[in-house]
């Protein structure tokens, strides 16, 4: 179990500073250490359960870099490197289709409260490999030049491969018969089962964090649903400089659509996935899965993009995701 945190010597709210953006952002630590070392034998496979318990930053996994090299060795299965295959998200296993369809060394985003289970495979020869992650409030470079907003690349941990090699080499799981059986209750929630659709809009309104224009009040019930009913929610973000992690307790949800207006494709006018500030009908996901949706209980809402229309007026293109969930177990 590898717990990511951002540790400081004083309570967060009492850190001295000169206002927002002036305080130093702590580096990501793992199990209380900065860039700790994990030892593996050549040809060994380990199971890692990563938990992002940081109070601020997400960790966007980039890949392993061999010590002394300038570029990542991840991404190509035949390259001598430390490789991984993801088996679960937020404590809920993939079905075999998701496991098989997720690329080796996938560059996944671990927002605060996210978890990910990985099978991690050491190469056949000894070596030292640094795991690089992008730490920040966004998957994309949301606000270049703004202090403490620009993502930074950090070494999250180091893997040292040494000692005698395991023979034969331990492989990744390669057949459905060897993968854990997928429980029927984790099957896709079909569109026909949706009882109600909702929209929630997140926004930092001049320092007031709001959902649908309201701040949190523990005496207000903002959303009420029926036990054992299934719903579909569109969760949007009007902020262009950060991604708000959306976390819900008890019942996980399935992500069926994600729209990132700050992605390279959405910002490129020559790309068919371009989000045109003059055409709101293009403000949507270009490609979405049709089945075998992954279960989550935390998801970082993509940041919005501020652009200009044909008259030069500012336009906010919200980022969003859609999710389906069934509210089971108990009322409360």
Coordinates of C-alpha atoms in Angstrom, one line a residue:
X1 CA 0.0 0.0 0.0
X2 CA 1.5 3.3 -1.1
X3 CA -0.1 6.5 0.4
X4 CA 0.6 9.7 -1.4
X5 CA 0.5 12.9 0.8
X6 CA 1.8 16.5 1.0
X7 CA 3.2 16.8 4.4
X8 CA 4.0 20.1 6.2
X9 CA 5.5 21.0 9.6
X10 CA 2.5 23.1 10.6
X11 CA -1.3 23.0 10.1
X12 CA -2.3 23.9 6.6
X13 CA -4.4 26.9 7.5
X14 CA -1.7 28.5 9.7
X15 CA 1.1 28.3 7.0
X16 CA 2.5 31.8 6.9
X17 CA 2.2 33.5 3.5
X18 CA 1.4 36.7 1.6
X19 CA -2.0 35.6 0.3
X20 CA -3.2 33.1 -2.2
X21 CA -0.6 31.7 -4.5
X22 CA 2.3 32.8 -2.3
X23 CA 2.8 29.7 -0.2
X24 CA 5.2 26.9 -1.0
X25 CA 3.5 23.7 -2.3
X26 CA 4.8 20.6 -0.5
X27 CA 6.2 17.9 -2.7
X28 CA 4.4 14.6 -2.9
X29 CA 5.5 12.0 -0.4
X30 CA 4.9 8.2 -0.3
X31 CA 4.3 6.6 3.1
X32 CA 5.8 9.6 4.7
X33 CA 9.0 9.7 2.7
X34 CA 10.1 11.9 -0.3
X35 CA 11.0 9.7 -3.3
X36 CA 11.3 6.4 -1.3
X37 CA 13.1 3.4 -2.7
X38 CA 11.2 0.1 -3.5
X39 CA 13.4 -2.9 -4.2
X40 CA 12.4 -5.6 -6.7
X41 CA 14.0 -8.7 -8.1
X42 CA 14.5 -9.0 -11.8
X43 CA 11.5 -10.5 -13.5
X44 CA 9.3 -10.0 -10.4
X45 CA 5.7 -8.7 -10.4
X46 CA 4.3 -6.9 -7.4
X47 CA 0.8 -5.6 -6.6
X48 CA 0.8 -1.9 -5.7
X49 CA -2.3 -0.2 -4.2
X50 CA -1.8 3.5 -4.6
X51 CA -3.9 6.0 -2.5
X52 CA -3.8 9.7 -3.1
X53 CA -4.2 11.3 0.3
X54 CA -2.7 14.6 -0.7
X55 CA -4.7 17.7 0.4
X56 CA -4.1 19.6 -2.8
X57 CA -2.4 18.0 -5.8
X58 CA -3.3 15.3 -8.2
X59 CA -0.6 12.9 -9.5
X60 CA -0.7 12.3 -13.3
X61 CA 1.5 9.3 -13.9
X62 CA 4.1 9.9 -16.7
X63 CA 6.2 6.7 -16.6
X64 CA 9.6 5.4 -15.4
X65 CA 12.9 6.9 -16.4
X66 CA 16.1 4.8 -16.1
X67 CA 18.6 6.5 -13.9
X68 CA 20.9 8.6 -16.1
X69 CA 18.5 8.8 -19.0
X70 CA 16.6 11.9 -20.1
X71 CA 13.4 10.3 -21.5
X72 CA 10.9 7.7 -20.2
X73 CA 11.4 4.1 -21.0
X74 CA 7.6 3.4 -20.3
X75 CA 5.0 2.9 -23.0
X76 CA 6.6 0.2 -25.1
X77 CA 6.2 -3.3 -23.6
X78 CA 9.4 -4.6 -25.1
X79 CA 11.6 -1.9 -23.7
X80 CA 13.8 -2.7 -20.7
X81 CA 12.0 -0.8 -18.0
X82 CA 9.6 -1.1 -15.1
X83 CA 6.1 -1.7 -16.5
X84 CA 2.6 -1.7 -15.0
X85 CA -0.9 -2.9 -15.8
X86 CA -3.9 -1.4 -13.9
X87 CA -6.3 -3.9 -12.4
X88 CA -8.7 -1.7 -10.3
X89 CA -9.9 1.9 -9.8
X90 CA -10.9 3.3 -6.5
X91 CA -11.1 -0.1 -4.8
X92 CA -13.3 -1.6 -7.5
X93 CA -11.8 -4.2 -9.8
X94 CA -11.8 -3.8 -13.6
X95 CA -13.7 -6.4 -15.6
X96 CA -11.4 -8.3 -17.8
X97 CA -12.3 -6.3 -20.9
X98 CA -11.2 -3.1 -19.1
X99 CA -8.0 -4.7 -17.9
X100 CA -7.2 -6.0 -21.4
X101 CA -8.2 -2.8 -23.1
X102 CA -6.2 -0.5 -20.8
X103 CA -2.8 0.2 -22.3
X104 CA 0.3 -1.0 -20.4
X105 CA 1.9 1.9 -18.6
X106 CA -1.3 4.0 -19.0
X107 CA -0.8 7.6 -18.0
X108 CA -3.6 7.7 -15.4
X109 CA -4.6 10.7 -13.2
X110 CA -4.7 10.1 -9.5
X111 CA -6.7 13.0 -8.0
X112 CA -7.0 13.5 -4.3
X113 CA -9.0 10.5 -2.9
X114 CA -8.4 8.4 -6.0
X115 CA -6.9 4.9 -5.7
X116 CA -5.5 2.6 -8.3
X117 CA -4.3 -1.0 -8.1
X118 CA -1.3 -1.9 -10.4
X119 CA 0.6 -5.0 -11.3
X120 CA 4.2 -3.8 -11.5
X121 CA 6.7 -5.8 -13.4
X122 CA 10.5 -5.5 -13.1
X123 CA 12.8 -6.0 -16.1
X124 CA 15.1 -9.0 -16.4
X125 CA 18.3 -7.0 -15.6
X126 CA 19.4 -4.9 -12.6
X127 CA 18.8 -1.2 -12.8
X128 CA 17.4 1.9 -11.1
X129 CA 14.2 3.6 -12.3
X130 CA 12.5 6.8 -11.2
X131 CA 8.7 7.0 -11.4
X132 CA 7.8 10.5 -12.7
X133 CA 4.4 12.1 -12.0
X134 CA 3.0 15.5 -12.9
X135 CA 1.8 17.1 -9.6
X136 CA -0.7 19.9 -9.8
X137 CA -4.4 21.0 -9.9
X138 CA -4.9 20.0 -13.5
X139 CA -4.2 17.3 -16.1
X140 CA -3.4 20.1 -18.6
X141 CA -1.3 23.2 -18.1
X142 CA -4.4 25.1 -17.0
X143 CA -2.9 28.4 -16.1
X144 CA 0.7 28.9 -17.3
X145 CA 2.6 31.6 -15.4
X146 CA 0.3 31.6 -12.4
X147 CA 2.3 30.8 -9.1
X148 CA 1.7 27.4 -7.6
X149 CA -0.8 26.5 -10.4
X150 CA 1.6 25.4 -13.1
X151 CA 2.1 21.6 -12.9
X152 CA 5.5 20.3 -12.0
X153 CA 7.2 16.9 -12.7
X154 CA 8.3 15.1 -9.5
X155 CA 10.0 11.8 -8.8
X156 CA 7.3 10.0 -6.8
X157 CA 9.4 7.0 -6.0
X158 CA 12.4 5.0 -7.2
X159 CA 12.5 1.3 -8.0
X160 CA 15.9 -0.5 -7.6
X161 CA 16.0 -3.9 -9.4
X162 CA 18.7 -6.1 -8.0
X163 CA 19.7 -9.6 -6.7
X164 CA 18.9 -12.9 -8.4
X165 CA 16.4 -13.0 -11.1
X166 CA 13.1 -14.9 -10.7
X167 CA 12.9 -17.7 -13.2
X168 CA 10.7 -18.2 -15.1
X169 CA 9.8 -14.5 -15.3
X170 CA 6.5 -13.5 -13.7
X171 CA 4.1 -12.4 -16.4
X172 CA 1.1 -10.0 -16.3
X173 CA -2.3 -11.7 -16.3
X174 CA -2.9 -12.7 -19.9
X175 CA -6.2 -14.7 -19.8
X176 CA -9.7 -14.1 -18.5
X177 CA -9.5 -17.5 -16.7
X178 CA -6.7 -16.1 -14.4
X179 CA -8.5 -12.8 -13.7
X180 CA -10.9 -12.4 -10.8
X181 CA -14.5 -13.1 -11.6
X182 CA -16.4 -9.9 -12.2
X183 CA -19.5 -9.7 -9.9
X184 CA -22.8 -9.4 -11.6
X185 CA -23.8 -6.4 -9.4
X186 CA -21.0 -4.4 -11.1
X187 CA -22.5 -4.8 -14.5
X188 CA -23.2 -1.7 -16.6
X189 CA -26.2 0.5 -15.5
X190 CA -28.3 0.7 -18.7
X191 CA -29.8 3.9 -20.0
X192 CA -33.3 2.4 -19.6
X193 CA -32.8 2.1 -15.9
X194 CA -32.2 5.8 -15.3
X195 CA -34.9 7.2 -13.1
X196 CA -33.7 10.8 -13.0
X197 CA -31.0 13.1 -14.6
X198 CA -29.4 15.9 -12.7
X199 CA -26.8 18.6 -13.4
X200 CA -24.3 19.9 -10.9
X201 CA -22.1 22.9 -11.6
X202 CA -18.9 23.6 -9.6
X203 CA -17.5 27.1 -9.3
X204 CA -15.1 29.2 -7.2
X205 CA -17.2 32.4 -7.1
X206 CA -14.7 35.0 -5.8
X207 CA -13.4 32.6 -3.2
X208 CA -16.7 31.1 -2.3
X209 CA -16.8 27.4 -3.4
X210 CA -20.3 26.8 -4.8
X211 CA -22.3 24.0 -6.4
X212 CA -25.3 25.2 -8.5
X213 CA -24.7 28.7 -7.1
X214 CA -24.9 27.7 -3.4
X215 CA -22.3 27.2 -0.7
X216 CA -22.4 24.2 1.6
X217 CA -24.9 24.3 4.4
X218 CA -25.3 21.3 6.6
X219 CA -29.0 22.2 7.2
X220 CA -29.8 22.0 3.5
X221 CA -30.6 18.9 1.5
X222 CA -29.6 19.9 -2.0
X223 CA -30.1 16.5 -3.7
X224 CA -32.6 13.8 -2.6
X225 CA -32.9 10.5 -4.4
X226 CA -34.9 7.3 -4.0
X227 CA -33.3 4.2 -2.5
X228 CA -32.4 1.6 -5.2
X229 CA -33.0 4.0 -8.0
X230 CA -30.5 4.7 -10.8
X231 CA -29.6 8.2 -11.8
X232 CA -27.4 10.0 -14.4
X233 CA -25.5 13.2 -13.4
X234 CA -23.7 15.7 -15.5
X235 CA -21.0 17.3 -13.3
X236 CA -19.6 20.5 -14.8
X237 CA -16.7 22.8 -13.8
X238 CA -16.7 26.6 -14.6
X239 CA -13.1 27.1 -13.2
X240 CA -10.3 27.2 -15.7
X241 CA -7.4 27.0 -13.3
X242 CA -8.2 23.8 -11.3
X243 CA -10.0 20.5 -11.4
X244 CA -12.3 19.9 -8.4
X245 CA -12.3 16.3 -7.3
X246 CA -15.9 15.1 -7.0
X247 CA -16.2 12.4 -4.4
X248 CA -19.3 10.5 -3.2
X249 CA -19.6 8.0 -0.4
X250 CA -21.1 4.5 -0.2
X251 CA -22.1 3.9 -3.9
X252 CA -19.5 4.1 -6.7
X253 CA -20.4 5.5 -10.1
X254 CA -19.7 4.7 -13.7
X255 CA -18.1 7.3 -15.9
X256 CA -19.8 7.3 -19.3
X257 CA -18.5 10.5 -20.8
X258 CA -15.6 13.0 -20.2
X259 CA -15.1 16.4 -21.8
X260 CA -11.8 18.2 -21.4
X261 CA -12.0 21.6 -23.2
X262 CA -8.3 22.2 -22.3
X263 CA -7.0 19.1 -24.0
X264 CA -4.8 19.5 -27.1
X265 CA -7.5 18.1 -29.4
X266 CA -10.3 20.3 -28.0
X267 CA -8.1 23.4 -28.5
X268 CA -6.9 22.6 -32.1
X269 CA -9.1 24.2 -34.8
X270 CA -7.9 21.6 -37.3
X271 CA -8.9 18.7 -35.1
X272 CA -12.3 17.1 -35.5
X273 CA -12.7 17.1 -31.7
X274 CA -12.2 20.9 -31.6
X275 CA -14.5 22.7 -29.1
X276 CA -15.4 25.9 -31.1
X277 CA -16.2 28.9 -28.8
X278 CA -18.7 30.0 -31.4
X279 CA -20.6 26.7 -31.5
X280 CA -21.8 25.4 -28.1
X281 CA -23.0 22.2 -29.9
X282 CA -19.3 21.2 -30.1
X283 CA -18.8 21.5 -26.4
X284 CA -18.9 17.8 -25.7
X285 CA -16.9 14.7 -25.7
X286 CA -15.6 13.5 -29.1
X287 CA -15.4 9.8 -28.2
X288 CA -17.0 7.9 -25.4
X289 CA -17.1 4.2 -24.4
X290 CA -20.4 2.5 -25.2
X291 CA -20.2 -0.3 -22.6
X292 CA -17.9 -1.8 -19.9
X293 CA -17.8 1.5 -18.0
X294 CA -15.2 1.8 -15.2
X295 CA -16.5 2.3 -11.6
X296 CA -15.1 5.2 -9.6
X297 CA -15.9 7.0 -6.4
X298 CA -13.8 10.1 -7.1
X299 CA -13.3 11.9 -10.3
X300 CA -11.5 15.3 -11.0
X301 CA -14.0 17.4 -13.0
X302 CA -12.0 18.7 -16.0
X303 CA -11.3 22.4 -16.0
X304 CA -13.1 24.9 -18.2
X305 CA -11.5 26.8 -21.0
X306 CA -11.8 30.6 -21.4
X307 CA -11.8 31.6 -25.1
X308 CA -13.1 34.4 -27.3
X309 CA -16.0 34.3 -29.7
X310 CA -16.0 35.9 -33.2
X311 CA -16.8 39.3 -31.7
X312 CA -13.9 39.1 -29.2
X313 CA -16.1 38.5 -26.2
X314 CA -14.9 36.0 -23.5
X315 CA -16.6 32.6 -23.5
X316 CA -16.3 29.9 -20.8
X317 CA -16.4 26.4 -22.2
X318 CA -17.2 24.2 -19.2
X319 CA -15.4 20.9 -18.6
X320 CA -17.6 18.0 -17.4
X321 CA -18.2 14.3 -17.0
X322 CA -21.3 12.2 -16.9
X323 CA -21.8 9.4 -14.5
X324 CA -24.4 6.8 -13.6
X325 CA -25.0 5.4 -10.1
X326 CA -27.5 3.2 -8.3
X327 CA -28.2 4.3 -4.7
X328 CA -28.4 1.0 -2.9
X329 CA -27.8 -0.5 0.6
X330 CA -29.6 1.9 2.9
X331 CA -31.2 5.4 3.2
X332 CA -29.4 8.2 5.0

